[in-house]
PDB file of C-alpha atoms and ligand atoms in Angstrom:
ATOM      1  CA  MET A 876      69.479 -77.517   4.885  1.00 97.00           C
ATOM      2  CA  LYS A 877      70.822 -77.719   1.310  1.00 98.00           C
ATOM      3  CA  LEU A 878      68.618 -75.630  -0.885  1.00 98.00           C
ATOM      4  CA  ALA A 879      68.504 -75.554  -4.694  1.00 99.00           C
ATOM      5  CA  ILE A 880      67.414 -72.233  -6.185  1.00 98.00           C
ATOM      6  CA  GLY A 881      66.675 -71.214  -9.916  1.00 98.00           C
ATOM      7  CA  CYS A 882      65.231 -68.482 -11.828  1.00 98.00           C
ATOM      8  CA  ASP A 883      64.507 -67.047 -15.360  1.00 98.00           C
ATOM      9  CA  HIS A 884      65.956 -63.785 -16.621  1.00 98.00           C
ATOM     10  CA  VAL A 885      62.983 -61.904 -14.955  1.00 98.00           C
ATOM     11  CA  GLY A 886      63.427 -63.696 -11.582  1.00 97.00           C
ATOM     12  CA  ILE A 887      67.198 -62.856 -11.574  1.00 97.00           C
ATOM     13  CA  GLU A 888      66.397 -59.595 -10.156  1.00 91.00           C
ATOM     14  CA  LEU A 889      65.159 -61.060  -6.892  1.00 96.00           C
ATOM     15  CA  LYS A 890      67.413 -63.988  -6.639  1.00 98.00           C
ATOM     16  CA  PRO A 891      70.628 -62.516  -5.144  1.00 97.00           C
ATOM     17  CA  SER A 892      68.840 -61.158  -2.107  1.00 97.00           C
ATOM     18  CA  ILE A 893      67.070 -64.466  -1.509  1.00 98.00           C
ATOM     19  CA  VAL A 894      70.368 -66.335  -1.704  1.00 98.00           C
ATOM     20  CA  GLU A 895      71.974 -63.992   0.700  1.00 98.00           C
ATOM     21  CA  PHE A 896      69.142 -64.373   3.116  1.00 98.00           C
ATOM     22  CA  LEU A 897      69.204 -68.043   3.005  1.00 98.00           C
ATOM     23  CA  GLU A 898      72.878 -68.086   3.602  1.00 98.00           C
ATOM     24  CA  ALA A 899      72.380 -65.837   6.508  1.00 98.00           C
ATOM     25  CA  LEU A 900      69.889 -68.279   7.909  1.00 97.00           C
ATOM     26  CA  GLY A 901      72.653 -70.871   7.793  1.00 98.00           C
ATOM     27  CA  HIS A 902      71.558 -72.835   4.783  1.00 98.00           C
ATOM     28  CA  SER A 903      73.850 -73.796   1.844  1.00 98.00           C
ATOM     29  CA  VAL A 904      72.489 -72.811  -1.550  1.00 98.00           C
ATOM     30  CA  GLN A 905      73.102 -74.413  -4.789  1.00 98.00           C
ATOM     31  CA  ASP A 906      72.235 -71.892  -7.633  1.00 98.00           C
ATOM     32  CA  PHE A 907      71.083 -73.620 -10.799  1.00 98.00           C
ATOM     33  CA  GLY A 908      70.888 -70.433 -12.823  1.00 94.00           C
ATOM     34  CA  THR A 909      70.110 -68.556 -14.923  1.00 98.00           C
ATOM     35  CA  LYS A 910      73.014 -66.163 -14.078  1.00 96.00           C
ATOM     36  CA  SER A 911      72.589 -63.335 -16.546  1.00 95.00           C
ATOM     37  CA  ASN A 912      69.846 -61.067 -17.880  1.00 95.00           C
ATOM     38  CA  SER A 913      69.824 -62.858 -21.328  1.00 98.00           C
ATOM     39  CA  ARG A 914      66.330 -64.096 -22.148  1.00 98.00           C
ATOM     40  CA  VAL A 915      66.029 -67.832 -21.198  1.00 98.00           C
ATOM     41  CA  ASN A 916      63.009 -70.283 -20.849  1.00 98.00           C
ATOM     42  CA  TYR A 917      61.878 -70.974 -17.327  1.00 98.00           C
ATOM     43  CA  PRO A 918      61.159 -74.594 -17.630  1.00 98.00           C
ATOM     44  CA  ASP A 919      64.866 -75.274 -17.982  1.00 98.00           C
ATOM     45  CA  TYR A 920      65.491 -73.908 -14.503  1.00 98.00           C
ATOM     46  CA  ALA A 921      62.278 -75.487 -13.077  1.00 98.00           C
ATOM     47  CA  GLN A 922      63.576 -78.898 -14.392  1.00 98.00           C
ATOM     48  CA  ALA A 923      67.083 -78.482 -12.833  1.00 98.00           C
ATOM     49  CA  VAL A 924      65.784 -77.407  -9.525  1.00 99.00           C
ATOM     50  CA  ALA A 925      63.110 -80.147  -9.501  1.00 98.00           C
ATOM     51  CA  GLU A 926      65.461 -82.820 -10.420  1.00 98.00           C
ATOM     52  CA  ALA A 927      67.894 -81.887  -7.583  1.00 98.00           C
ATOM     53  CA  VAL A 928      64.863 -82.197  -5.156  1.00 98.00           C
ATOM     54  CA  VAL A 929      63.572 -85.430  -6.131  1.00 98.00           C
ATOM     55  CA  SER A 930      67.076 -87.055  -6.550  1.00 98.00           C
ATOM     56  CA  LYS A 931      67.674 -85.786  -2.886  1.00 98.00           C
ATOM     57  CA  ASN A 932      70.755 -83.872  -3.907  1.00 98.00           C
ATOM     58  CA  CYS A 933      68.935 -80.857  -2.332  1.00 98.00           C
ATOM     59  CA  ASP A 934      66.334 -80.873   0.336  1.00 98.00           C
ATOM     60  CA  LEU A 935      64.003 -78.228  -1.006  1.00 98.00           C
ATOM     61  CA  GLY A 936      63.774 -75.877  -3.982  1.00 98.00           C
ATOM     62  CA  ILE A 937      63.229 -72.202  -4.600  1.00 98.00           C
ATOM     63  CA  LEU A 938      62.025 -71.005  -8.000  1.00 98.00           C
ATOM     64  CA  ILE A 939      61.651 -67.393  -9.247  1.00 98.00           C
ATOM     65  CA  CYS A 940      60.068 -66.060 -12.521  1.00 98.00           C
ATOM     66  CA  GLY A 941      58.048 -63.108 -13.381  1.00 98.00           C
ATOM     67  CA  THR A 942      55.045 -64.283 -11.640  1.00 98.00           C
ATOM     68  CA  GLY A 943      56.067 -67.626 -10.221  1.00 98.00           C
ATOM     69  CA  VAL A 944      53.317 -69.235 -12.268  1.00 98.00           C
ATOM     70  CA  GLY A 945      55.072 -70.613 -15.259  1.00 98.00           C
ATOM     71  CA  ILE A 946      58.019 -72.022 -13.411  1.00 98.00           C
ATOM     72  CA  SER A 947      55.948 -73.625 -10.684  1.00 98.00           C
ATOM     73  CA  ILE A 948      53.631 -75.249 -13.417  1.00 98.00           C
ATOM     74  CA  ALA A 949      56.858 -76.563 -15.024  1.00 98.00           C
ATOM     75  CA  ALA A 950      58.302 -77.970 -11.846  1.00 98.00           C
ATOM     76  CA  ASN A 951      55.097 -79.628 -10.934  1.00 98.00           C
ATOM     77  CA  LYS A 952      55.406 -81.851 -14.080  1.00 98.00           C
ATOM     78  CA  VAL A 953      58.162 -83.580 -12.482  1.00 98.00           C
ATOM     79  CA  LYS A 954      57.327 -86.723 -10.589  1.00 98.00           C
ATOM     80  CA  GLY A 955      57.584 -86.207  -6.906  1.00 98.00           C
ATOM     81  CA  ILE A 956      57.406 -82.460  -6.918  1.00 98.00           C
ATOM     82  CA  ARG A 957      54.829 -80.381  -5.123  1.00 98.00           C
ATOM     83  CA  ALA A 958      55.507 -76.865  -5.888  1.00 98.00           C
ATOM     84  CA  VAL A 959      53.595 -73.842  -4.704  1.00 98.00           C
ATOM     85  CA  VAL A 960      53.590 -70.220  -5.973  1.00 98.00           C
ATOM     86  CA  CYS A 961      53.001 -67.861  -3.104  1.00 97.00           C
ATOM     87  CA  SER A 962      52.832 -64.198  -2.491  1.00 98.00           C
ATOM     88  CA  ASP A 963      51.796 -64.441   1.112  1.00 98.00           C
ATOM     89  CA  PRO A 964      53.368 -66.189   4.089  1.00 98.00           C
ATOM     90  CA  TYR A 965      50.203 -67.690   5.466  1.00 98.00           C
ATOM     91  CA  SER A 966      49.666 -69.861   2.172  1.00 98.00           C
ATOM     92  CA  ALA A 967      53.426 -70.643   2.113  1.00 98.00           C
ATOM     93  CA  LYS A 968      53.400 -72.014   5.649  1.00 98.00           C
ATOM     94  CA  LEU A 969      50.113 -74.052   5.095  1.00 98.00           C
ATOM     95  CA  SER A 970      51.395 -75.370   1.958  1.00 98.00           C
ATOM     96  CA  LYS A 971      54.122 -77.096   3.883  1.00 98.00           C
ATOM     97  CA  GLU A 972      52.091 -78.096   6.835  1.00 98.00           C
ATOM     98  CA  HIS A 973      49.248 -79.548   4.742  1.00 98.00           C
ATOM     99  CA  ASN A 974      50.435 -80.207   1.294  1.00 98.00           C
ATOM    100  CA  ASN A 975      54.069 -80.969   2.112  1.00 98.00           C
ATOM    101  CA  THR A 976      55.321 -78.729  -0.644  1.00 98.00           C
ATOM    102  CA  ASN A 977      59.049 -79.176  -1.663  1.00 98.00           C
ATOM    103  CA  ILE A 978      59.390 -76.205  -3.928  1.00 99.00           C
ATOM    104  CA  LEU A 979      58.504 -72.675  -3.243  1.00 99.00           C
ATOM    105  CA  ALA A 980      57.974 -70.375  -6.187  1.00 98.00           C
ATOM    106  CA  PHE A 981      57.374 -66.512  -6.378  1.00 97.00           C
ATOM    107  CA  GLY A 982      57.238 -63.805  -8.878  1.00 98.00           C
ATOM    108  CA  SER A 983      59.750 -61.025  -8.916  1.00 98.00           C
ATOM    109  CA  ARG A 984      56.959 -58.860 -10.459  1.00 98.00           C
ATOM    110  CA  VAL A 985      54.645 -59.749  -7.769  1.00 98.00           C
ATOM    111  CA  VAL A 986      56.460 -59.545  -4.445  1.00 98.00           C
ATOM    112  CA  GLY A 987      59.428 -57.308  -3.266  1.00 97.00           C
ATOM    113  CA  PRO A 988      62.415 -58.695  -1.540  1.00 98.00           C
ATOM    114  CA  GLU A 989      61.311 -58.174   2.030  1.00 98.00           C
ATOM    115  CA  LEU A 990      57.988 -59.888   1.455  1.00 98.00           C
ATOM    116  CA  ALA A 991      59.922 -62.783  -0.607  1.00 98.00           C
ATOM    117  CA  LYS A 992      62.160 -63.345   2.484  1.00 98.00           C
ATOM    118  CA  MET A 993      59.152 -63.541   4.830  1.00 98.00           C
ATOM    119  CA  ILE A 994      57.364 -65.965   2.717  1.00 98.00           C
ATOM    120  CA  THR A 995      60.551 -67.925   2.355  1.00 98.00           C
ATOM    121  CA  GLN A 996      61.206 -68.034   6.068  1.00 98.00           C
ATOM    122  CA  GLU A 997      57.536 -69.098   6.908  1.00 98.00           C
ATOM    123  CA  TRP A 998      57.880 -71.871   4.373  1.00 98.00           C
ATOM    124  CA  LEU A 999      61.310 -73.166   5.408  1.00 98.00           C
ATOM    125  CA  GLU A1000      60.270 -73.245   9.167  1.00 98.00           C
ATOM    126  CA  ALA A1001      56.998 -74.926   8.694  1.00 98.00           C
ATOM    127  CA  GLU A1002      56.830 -78.783   8.963  1.00 98.00           C
ATOM    128  CA  PHE A1003      54.389 -81.116   7.272  1.00 98.00           C
ATOM    129  CA  GLU A1004      51.754 -82.218   9.946  1.00 98.00           C
ATOM    130  CA  GLY A1005      51.082 -85.555   8.364  1.00 96.00           C
ATOM    131  CA  GLY A1006      47.924 -87.185   9.939  1.00 96.00           C
ATOM    132  CA  ARG A1007      44.863 -86.498   7.814  1.00 96.00           C
ATOM    133  CA  HIS A1008      46.931 -84.656   5.368  1.00 98.00           C
ATOM    134  CA  LYS A1009      49.193 -87.605   4.534  1.00 98.00           C
ATOM    135  CA  LYS A1010      46.228 -89.539   2.833  1.00 98.00           C
ATOM    136  CA  ARG A1011      45.520 -86.465   0.689  1.00 97.00           C
ATOM    137  CA  VAL A1012      49.182 -85.856  -0.297  1.00 98.00           C
ATOM    138  CA  ASP A1013      49.433 -89.574  -1.165  1.00 98.00           C
ATOM    139  CA  GLN A1014      46.360 -89.104  -3.379  1.00 97.00           C
ATOM    140  CA  ILE A1015      48.053 -86.391  -5.196  1.00 97.00           C
ATOM    141  CA  SER A1016      51.157 -88.738  -5.790  1.00 97.00           C
ATOM    142  CA  GLN A1017      48.697 -91.284  -7.217  1.00 97.00           C
ATOM    143  CA  LEU A1018      47.717 -88.984  -9.803  1.00 96.00           C
ATOM    144  CA  GLU A1019      51.144 -89.036 -11.234  1.00 95.00           C
ATOM    145  CA  ASN A1020      50.629 -92.592 -12.195  1.00 93.00           C
ATOM    146  CA  LEU A1021      47.414 -91.887 -14.386  1.00 91.00           C
TER     147      LEU A1021
HETATM  148  C1  RB5 B1438      59.068 -64.166 -18.929  1.00 82.85           C
HETATM  149  O1  RB5 B1438      58.573 -63.040 -19.762  1.00 82.85           O
HETATM  150  C2  RB5 B1438      57.772 -64.553 -18.090  1.00 82.85           C
HETATM  151  O2  RB5 B1438      56.924 -65.051 -18.839  1.00 82.85           O
HETATM  152  C3  RB5 B1438      58.053 -65.455 -16.948  1.00 82.85           C
HETATM  153  O3  RB5 B1438      59.158 -64.908 -16.105  1.00 82.85           O
HETATM  154  C4  RB5 B1438      57.042 -65.937 -16.020  1.00 82.85           C
HETATM  155  O4  RB5 B1438      56.383 -64.868 -15.502  1.00 82.85           O
HETATM  156  C5  RB5 B1438      56.223 -66.890 -16.456  1.00 82.85           C
HETATM  157  O5  RB5 B1438      55.172 -67.391 -15.850  1.00 82.85           O
END
């Protein structure tokens, strides 16, 4: 898959190990920054990754900030994005199977690199089950038109 990744200055601690992990799994990774420790604003990186996903330039996105909270809230403001912030593999897997999430977020202050890799792998390997879940995901999409 072609994956988009982005982070803020706090998330940058974790990003290199995730990029390396994704590439080792055979994915190509487009890094939308940030690329230094200078203080930045996470919505900018949420927007860049979210737009790469909704435009289909990338298949899925990964976002990292301190907690994963701010950057996932920002990404969810982009029409067509269903971003989940996860600190456990079970929620990550179910978020894809039931909610068809297209962006995974986590916090570099919350999860360590090995747990983050496990969460990422569960999420990437899970597939949306459709069926009864499709109606509910469609309902979520309709909320974007209010
Ligand atoms: C930056 O200080 C911090 O607020 C950010 O990384 C993130 O945790 C926000 O949700």
